[in-house]
XYZ file of N, CA and C in Angstrom:
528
model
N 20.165 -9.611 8.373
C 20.214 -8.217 8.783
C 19.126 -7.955 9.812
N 19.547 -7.494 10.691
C 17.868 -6.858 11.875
C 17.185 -6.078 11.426
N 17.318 -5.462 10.640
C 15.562 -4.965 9.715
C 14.786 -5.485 9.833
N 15.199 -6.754 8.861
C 13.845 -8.067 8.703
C 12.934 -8.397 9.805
N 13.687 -8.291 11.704
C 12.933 -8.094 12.789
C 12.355 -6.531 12.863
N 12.337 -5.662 12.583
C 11.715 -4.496 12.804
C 10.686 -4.565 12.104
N 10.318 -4.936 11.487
C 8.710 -4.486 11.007
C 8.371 -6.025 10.693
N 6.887 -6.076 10.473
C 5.983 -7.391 9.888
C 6.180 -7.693 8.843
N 5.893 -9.187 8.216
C 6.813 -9.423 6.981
C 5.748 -8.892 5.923
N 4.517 -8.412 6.390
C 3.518 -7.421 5.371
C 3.608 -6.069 4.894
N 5.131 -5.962 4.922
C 5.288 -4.008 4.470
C 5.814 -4.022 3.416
N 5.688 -5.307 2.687
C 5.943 -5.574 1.399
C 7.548 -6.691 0.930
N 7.856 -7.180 0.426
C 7.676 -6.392 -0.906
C 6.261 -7.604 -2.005
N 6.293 -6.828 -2.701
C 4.787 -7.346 -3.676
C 5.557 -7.701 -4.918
N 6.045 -9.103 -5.569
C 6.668 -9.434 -6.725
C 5.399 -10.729 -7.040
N 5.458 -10.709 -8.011
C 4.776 -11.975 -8.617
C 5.463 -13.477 -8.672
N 6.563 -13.289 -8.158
C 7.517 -14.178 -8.352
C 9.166 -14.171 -7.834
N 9.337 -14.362 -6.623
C 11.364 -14.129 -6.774
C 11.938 -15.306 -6.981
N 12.782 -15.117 -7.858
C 13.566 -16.560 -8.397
C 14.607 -16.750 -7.575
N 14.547 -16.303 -6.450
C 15.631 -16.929 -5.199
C 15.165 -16.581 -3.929
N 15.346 -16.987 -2.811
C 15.331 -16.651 -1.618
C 15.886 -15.603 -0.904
N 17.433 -15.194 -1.383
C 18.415 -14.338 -1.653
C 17.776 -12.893 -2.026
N 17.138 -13.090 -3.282
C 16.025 -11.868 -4.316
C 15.066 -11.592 -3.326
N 14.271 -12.601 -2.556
C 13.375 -11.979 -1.483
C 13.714 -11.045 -0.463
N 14.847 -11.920 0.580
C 15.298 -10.962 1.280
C 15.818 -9.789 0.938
N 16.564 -9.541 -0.081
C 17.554 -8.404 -1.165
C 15.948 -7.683 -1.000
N 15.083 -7.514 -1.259
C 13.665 -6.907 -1.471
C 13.401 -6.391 -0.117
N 13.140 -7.810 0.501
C 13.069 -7.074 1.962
C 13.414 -6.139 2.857
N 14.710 -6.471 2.376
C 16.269 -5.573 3.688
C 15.556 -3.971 2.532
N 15.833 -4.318 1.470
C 15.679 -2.535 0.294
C 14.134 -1.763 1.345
N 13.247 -2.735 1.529
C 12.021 -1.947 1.646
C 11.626 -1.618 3.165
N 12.291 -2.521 3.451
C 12.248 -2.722 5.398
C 12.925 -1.090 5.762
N 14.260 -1.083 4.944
C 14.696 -0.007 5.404
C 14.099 1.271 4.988
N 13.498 1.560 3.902
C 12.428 2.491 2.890
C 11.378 2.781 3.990
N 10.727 1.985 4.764
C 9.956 1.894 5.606
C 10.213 2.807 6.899
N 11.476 2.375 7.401
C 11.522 2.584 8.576
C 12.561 3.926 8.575
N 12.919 4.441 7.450
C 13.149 5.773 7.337
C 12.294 6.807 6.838
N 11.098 6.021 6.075
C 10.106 7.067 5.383
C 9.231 7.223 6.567
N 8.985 6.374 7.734
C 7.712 6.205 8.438
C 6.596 5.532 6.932
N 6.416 4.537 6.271
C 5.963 4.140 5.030
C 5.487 2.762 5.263
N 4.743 1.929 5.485
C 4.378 0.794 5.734
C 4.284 -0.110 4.683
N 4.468 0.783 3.666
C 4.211 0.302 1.508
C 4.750 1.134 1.067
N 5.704 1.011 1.408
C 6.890 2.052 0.581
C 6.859 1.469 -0.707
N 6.913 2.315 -1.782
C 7.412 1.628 -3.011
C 8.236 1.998 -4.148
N 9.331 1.041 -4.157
C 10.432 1.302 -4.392
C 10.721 1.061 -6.140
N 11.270 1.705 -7.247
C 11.565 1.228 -8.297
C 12.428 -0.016 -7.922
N 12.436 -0.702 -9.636
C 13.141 -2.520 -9.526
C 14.421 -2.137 -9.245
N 15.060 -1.354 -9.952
C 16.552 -0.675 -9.861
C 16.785 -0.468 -8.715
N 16.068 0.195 -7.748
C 16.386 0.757 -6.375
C 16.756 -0.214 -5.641
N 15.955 -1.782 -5.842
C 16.131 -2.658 -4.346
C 17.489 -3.724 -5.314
N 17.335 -3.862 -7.087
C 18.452 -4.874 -7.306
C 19.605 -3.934 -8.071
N 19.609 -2.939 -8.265
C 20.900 -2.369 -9.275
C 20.107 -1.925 -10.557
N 20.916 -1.977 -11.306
C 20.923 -1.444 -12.527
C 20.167 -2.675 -13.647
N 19.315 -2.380 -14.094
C 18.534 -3.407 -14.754
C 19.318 -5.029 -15.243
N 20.184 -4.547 -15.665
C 21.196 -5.663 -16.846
C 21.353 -6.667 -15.536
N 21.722 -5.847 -14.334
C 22.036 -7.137 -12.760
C 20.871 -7.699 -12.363
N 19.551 -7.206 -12.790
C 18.214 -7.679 -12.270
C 18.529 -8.930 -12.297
N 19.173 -9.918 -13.406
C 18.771 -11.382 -13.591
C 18.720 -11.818 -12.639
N 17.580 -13.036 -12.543
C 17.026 -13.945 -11.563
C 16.802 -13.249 -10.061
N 16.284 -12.374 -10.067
C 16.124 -11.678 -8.721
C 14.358 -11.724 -8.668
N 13.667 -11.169 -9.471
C 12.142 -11.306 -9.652
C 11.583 -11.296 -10.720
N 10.254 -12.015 -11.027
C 10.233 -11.788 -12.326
C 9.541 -10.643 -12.193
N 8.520 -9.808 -11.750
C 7.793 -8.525 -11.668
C 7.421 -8.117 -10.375
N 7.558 -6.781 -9.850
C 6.481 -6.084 -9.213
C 5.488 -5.821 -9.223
N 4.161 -5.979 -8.683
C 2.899 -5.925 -8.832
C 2.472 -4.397 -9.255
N 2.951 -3.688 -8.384
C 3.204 -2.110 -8.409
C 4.016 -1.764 -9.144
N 3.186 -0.621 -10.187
C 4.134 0.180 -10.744
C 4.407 1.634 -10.333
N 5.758 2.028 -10.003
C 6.219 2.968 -9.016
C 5.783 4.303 -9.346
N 5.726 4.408 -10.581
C 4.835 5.572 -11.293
C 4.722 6.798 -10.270
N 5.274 7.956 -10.710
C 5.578 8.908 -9.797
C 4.374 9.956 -10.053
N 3.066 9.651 -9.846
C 2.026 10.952 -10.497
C 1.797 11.977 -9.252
N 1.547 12.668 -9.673
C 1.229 13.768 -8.538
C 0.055 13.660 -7.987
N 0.273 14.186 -6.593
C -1.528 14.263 -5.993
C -2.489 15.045 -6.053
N -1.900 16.131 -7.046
C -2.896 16.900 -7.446
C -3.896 16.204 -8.188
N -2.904 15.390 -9.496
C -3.515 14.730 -10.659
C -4.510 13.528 -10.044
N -4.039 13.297 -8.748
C -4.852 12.043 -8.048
C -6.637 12.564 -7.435
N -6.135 14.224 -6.881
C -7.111 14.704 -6.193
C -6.872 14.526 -4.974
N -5.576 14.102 -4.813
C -5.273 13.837 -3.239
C -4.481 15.146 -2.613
N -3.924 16.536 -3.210
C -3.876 17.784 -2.564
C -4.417 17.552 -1.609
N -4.750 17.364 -0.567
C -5.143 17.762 0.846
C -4.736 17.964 2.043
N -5.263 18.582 3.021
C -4.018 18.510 3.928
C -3.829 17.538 4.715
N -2.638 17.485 5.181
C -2.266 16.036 5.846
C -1.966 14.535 5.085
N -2.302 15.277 3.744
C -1.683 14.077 2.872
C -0.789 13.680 2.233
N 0.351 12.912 2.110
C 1.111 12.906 1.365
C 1.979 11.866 0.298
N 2.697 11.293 -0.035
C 2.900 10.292 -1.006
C 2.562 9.215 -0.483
N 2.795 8.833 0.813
C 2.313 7.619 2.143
C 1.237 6.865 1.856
N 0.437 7.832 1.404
C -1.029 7.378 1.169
C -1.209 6.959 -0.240
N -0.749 7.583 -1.402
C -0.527 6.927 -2.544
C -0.061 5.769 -2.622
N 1.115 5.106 -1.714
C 1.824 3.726 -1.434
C 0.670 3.518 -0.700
N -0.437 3.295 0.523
C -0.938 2.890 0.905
C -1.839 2.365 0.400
N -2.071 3.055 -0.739
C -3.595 3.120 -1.453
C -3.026 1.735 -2.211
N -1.472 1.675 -3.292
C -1.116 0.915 -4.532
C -0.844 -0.011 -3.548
N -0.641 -0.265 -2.209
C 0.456 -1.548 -1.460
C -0.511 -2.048 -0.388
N -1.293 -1.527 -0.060
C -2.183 -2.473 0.994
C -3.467 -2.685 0.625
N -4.049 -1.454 -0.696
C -5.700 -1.713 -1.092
C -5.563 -2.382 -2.344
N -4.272 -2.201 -2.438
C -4.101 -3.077 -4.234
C -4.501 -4.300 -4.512
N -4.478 -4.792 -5.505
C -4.660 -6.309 -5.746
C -4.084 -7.514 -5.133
N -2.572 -7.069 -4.864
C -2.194 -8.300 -4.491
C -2.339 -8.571 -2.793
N -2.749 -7.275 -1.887
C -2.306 -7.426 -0.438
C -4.239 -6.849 -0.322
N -5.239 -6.985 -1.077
C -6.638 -5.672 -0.280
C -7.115 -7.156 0.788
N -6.737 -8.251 0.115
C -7.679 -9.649 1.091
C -6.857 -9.898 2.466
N -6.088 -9.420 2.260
C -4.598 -9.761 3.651
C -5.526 -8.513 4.711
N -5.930 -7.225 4.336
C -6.040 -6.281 5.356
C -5.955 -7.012 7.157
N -6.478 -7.979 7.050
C -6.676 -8.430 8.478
C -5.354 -8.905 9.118
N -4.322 -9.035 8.328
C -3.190 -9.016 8.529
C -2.055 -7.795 8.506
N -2.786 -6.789 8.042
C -2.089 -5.562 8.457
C -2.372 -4.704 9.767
N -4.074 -4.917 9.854
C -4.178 -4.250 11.293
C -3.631 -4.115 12.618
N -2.807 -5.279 13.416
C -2.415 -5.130 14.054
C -0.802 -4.333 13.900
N -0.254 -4.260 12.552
C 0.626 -3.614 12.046
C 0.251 -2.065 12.274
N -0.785 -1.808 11.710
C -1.278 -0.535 11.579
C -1.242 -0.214 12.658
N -1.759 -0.881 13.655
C -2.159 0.004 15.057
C -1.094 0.001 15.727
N 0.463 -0.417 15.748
C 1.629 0.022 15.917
C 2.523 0.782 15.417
N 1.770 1.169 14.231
C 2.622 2.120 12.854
C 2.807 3.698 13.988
N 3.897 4.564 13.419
C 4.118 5.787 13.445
C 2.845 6.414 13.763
N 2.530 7.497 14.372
C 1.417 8.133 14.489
C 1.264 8.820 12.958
N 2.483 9.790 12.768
C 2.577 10.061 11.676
C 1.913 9.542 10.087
N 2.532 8.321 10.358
C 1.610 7.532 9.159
C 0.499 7.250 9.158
N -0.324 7.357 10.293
C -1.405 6.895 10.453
C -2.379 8.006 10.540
N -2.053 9.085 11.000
C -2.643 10.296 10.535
C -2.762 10.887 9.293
N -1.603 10.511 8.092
C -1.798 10.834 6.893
C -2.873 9.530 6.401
N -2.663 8.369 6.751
C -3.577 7.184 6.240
C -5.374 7.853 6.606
N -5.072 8.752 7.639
C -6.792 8.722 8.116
C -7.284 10.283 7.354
N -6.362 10.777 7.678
C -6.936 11.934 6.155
C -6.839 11.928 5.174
N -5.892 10.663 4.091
C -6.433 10.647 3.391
C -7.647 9.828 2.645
N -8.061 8.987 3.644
C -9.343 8.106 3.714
C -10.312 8.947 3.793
N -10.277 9.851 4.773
C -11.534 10.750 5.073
C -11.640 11.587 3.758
N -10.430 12.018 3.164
C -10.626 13.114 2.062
C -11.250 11.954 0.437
N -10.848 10.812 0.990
C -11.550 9.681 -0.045
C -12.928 9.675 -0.129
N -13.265 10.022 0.941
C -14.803 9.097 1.388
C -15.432 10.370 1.102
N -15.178 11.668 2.206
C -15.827 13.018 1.719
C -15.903 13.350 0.634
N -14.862 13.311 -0.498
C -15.018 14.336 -1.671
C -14.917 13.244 -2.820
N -14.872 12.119 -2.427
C -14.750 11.608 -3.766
C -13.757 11.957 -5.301
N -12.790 12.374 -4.755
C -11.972 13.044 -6.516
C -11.366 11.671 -7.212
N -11.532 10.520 -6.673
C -11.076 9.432 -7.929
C -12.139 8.736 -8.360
N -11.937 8.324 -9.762
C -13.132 8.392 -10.346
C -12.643 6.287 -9.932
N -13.371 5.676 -10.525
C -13.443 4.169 -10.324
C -12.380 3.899 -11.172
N -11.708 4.199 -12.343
C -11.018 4.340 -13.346
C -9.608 4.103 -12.885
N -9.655 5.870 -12.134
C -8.558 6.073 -11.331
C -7.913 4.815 -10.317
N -8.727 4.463 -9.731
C -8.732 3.801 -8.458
C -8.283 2.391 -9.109
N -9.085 1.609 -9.867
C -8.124 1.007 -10.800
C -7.050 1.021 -11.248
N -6.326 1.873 -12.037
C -5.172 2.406 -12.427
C -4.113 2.280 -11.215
N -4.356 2.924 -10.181
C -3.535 2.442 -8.703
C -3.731 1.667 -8.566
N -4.711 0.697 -8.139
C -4.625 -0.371 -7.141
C -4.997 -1.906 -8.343
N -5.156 -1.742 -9.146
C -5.816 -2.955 -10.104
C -6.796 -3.463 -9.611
N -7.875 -3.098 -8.538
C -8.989 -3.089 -8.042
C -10.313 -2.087 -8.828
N -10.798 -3.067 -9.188
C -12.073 -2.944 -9.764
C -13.308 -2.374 -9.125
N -13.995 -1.790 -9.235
C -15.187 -1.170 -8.453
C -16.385 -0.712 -9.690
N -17.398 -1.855 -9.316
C -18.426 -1.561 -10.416
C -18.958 -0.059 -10.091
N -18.595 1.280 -9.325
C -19.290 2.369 -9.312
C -18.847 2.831 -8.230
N -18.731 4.273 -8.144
C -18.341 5.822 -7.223
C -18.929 4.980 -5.990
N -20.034 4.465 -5.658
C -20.875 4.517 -4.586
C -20.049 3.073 -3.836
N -20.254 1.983 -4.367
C -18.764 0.674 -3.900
C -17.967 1.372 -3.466
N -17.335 2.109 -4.267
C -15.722 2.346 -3.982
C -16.034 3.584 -2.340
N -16.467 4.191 -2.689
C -16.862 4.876 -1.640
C -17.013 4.428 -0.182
N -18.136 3.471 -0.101
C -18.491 1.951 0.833
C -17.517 1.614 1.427
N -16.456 1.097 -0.101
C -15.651 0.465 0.935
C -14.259 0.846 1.167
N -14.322 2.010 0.899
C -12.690 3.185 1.778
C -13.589 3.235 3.369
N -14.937 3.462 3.059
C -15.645 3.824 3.978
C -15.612 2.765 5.271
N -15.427 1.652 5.093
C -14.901 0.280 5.420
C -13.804 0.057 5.961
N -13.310 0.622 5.346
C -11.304 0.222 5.275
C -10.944 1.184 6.052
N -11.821 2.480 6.430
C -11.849 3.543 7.369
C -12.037 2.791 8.732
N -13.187 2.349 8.936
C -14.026 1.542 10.250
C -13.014 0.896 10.611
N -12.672 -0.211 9.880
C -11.630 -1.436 10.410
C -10.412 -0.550 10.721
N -10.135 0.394 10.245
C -8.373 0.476 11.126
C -8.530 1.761 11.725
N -9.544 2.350 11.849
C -9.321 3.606 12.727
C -11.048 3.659 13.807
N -11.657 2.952 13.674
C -12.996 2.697 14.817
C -13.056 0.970 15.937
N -12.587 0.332 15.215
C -12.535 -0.794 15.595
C -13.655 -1.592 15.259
N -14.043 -1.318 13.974
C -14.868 -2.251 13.293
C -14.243 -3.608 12.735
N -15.034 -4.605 13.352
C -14.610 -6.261 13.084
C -14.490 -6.713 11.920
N -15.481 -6.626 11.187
C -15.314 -7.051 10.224
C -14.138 -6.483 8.873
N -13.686 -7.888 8.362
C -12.668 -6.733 7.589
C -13.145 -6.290 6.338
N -12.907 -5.063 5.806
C -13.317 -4.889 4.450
C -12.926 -6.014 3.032
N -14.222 -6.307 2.558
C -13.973 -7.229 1.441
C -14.012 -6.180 -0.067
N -13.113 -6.360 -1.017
C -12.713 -5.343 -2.051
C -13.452 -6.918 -3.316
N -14.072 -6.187 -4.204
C -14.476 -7.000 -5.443
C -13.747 -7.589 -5.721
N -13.902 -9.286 -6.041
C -13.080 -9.886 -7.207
C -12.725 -9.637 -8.281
């Protein structure tokens, strides 16, 4: 399908495992297109959405890294303006566990992304870094990234800010 050429093969999808080649692409083509209709670079999609109805899942993946979990951004602290679910997928699909060491492989992605997306990505970084409303807990809970304390986690949005919106070199490194 020409999807698979429209975007970088880093806009996901995040499985721990696909038990076919078939199951990958089937993932791909689901999220490629999620992407490029949401303006979404980490779109994230329930298992049902990209294979059917659970019982058809067989041999397609064994898990998603992400769980699609629909919470609100109030409950996140992410209300702000210019922000919107984009950044919740950004936060679970590019700072998460399985993709935060790749960042250096999204940047040149990023800096071709939608303006759109990239304006919600930079306010809601800035509204990260300024006000602090997720606690280390939180931030865990999304991303399965660990942060021994408010002041780390802070650092390094603060980081992850530099590298894709100043042109800071170095890429942000997220705790083991």
């Amino acid at each position: 399908m020409p999807l698979r050429n429209e975007l970088p093969p880093r806009s996901g999808p995040w499985a721990s495992r696909f038990d076919s080649e078939d199951a990958l692409y089937q993932a791909e083509d689901a999220l490629r297109a999620a992407a490029l209709k949401n303006h979404d670079l980490s779109p994230i999609l329930p298992f049902e959405a990209v294979y059917g109805p659970f019982l058809e899942c067989a041999g397609k993946a064994t898990a998603f890294a992400i769980d699609p979990t629909e919470i609100g951004l109030g409950e996140l602290g992410l209300d702000a303006p210019g922000v919107d679910r984009r950044f919740v997928h950004f936060c679970a699909g590019s700072l998460g566990v399985e993709a935060v060491d790749d960042l250096g492989e999204l940047r040149e992605t990023f800096d071709e992304a939608w303006p759109d997306y990239r304006d919600v990505i930079r306010a809601g970084l800035l509204h990260l870094i300024r006000n602090r409303p997720l606690t280390v807990d939180q931030w865990y809970a999304l991303t399965y990234v660990r942060f021994p304390d408010q002041r780390r986690l802070t650092a390094f949005l603060g980081q992850v800010y530099a590298y894709l919106f100043d042109g800071f070199d170095a890429m942000p490194v997220a705790p083991r």
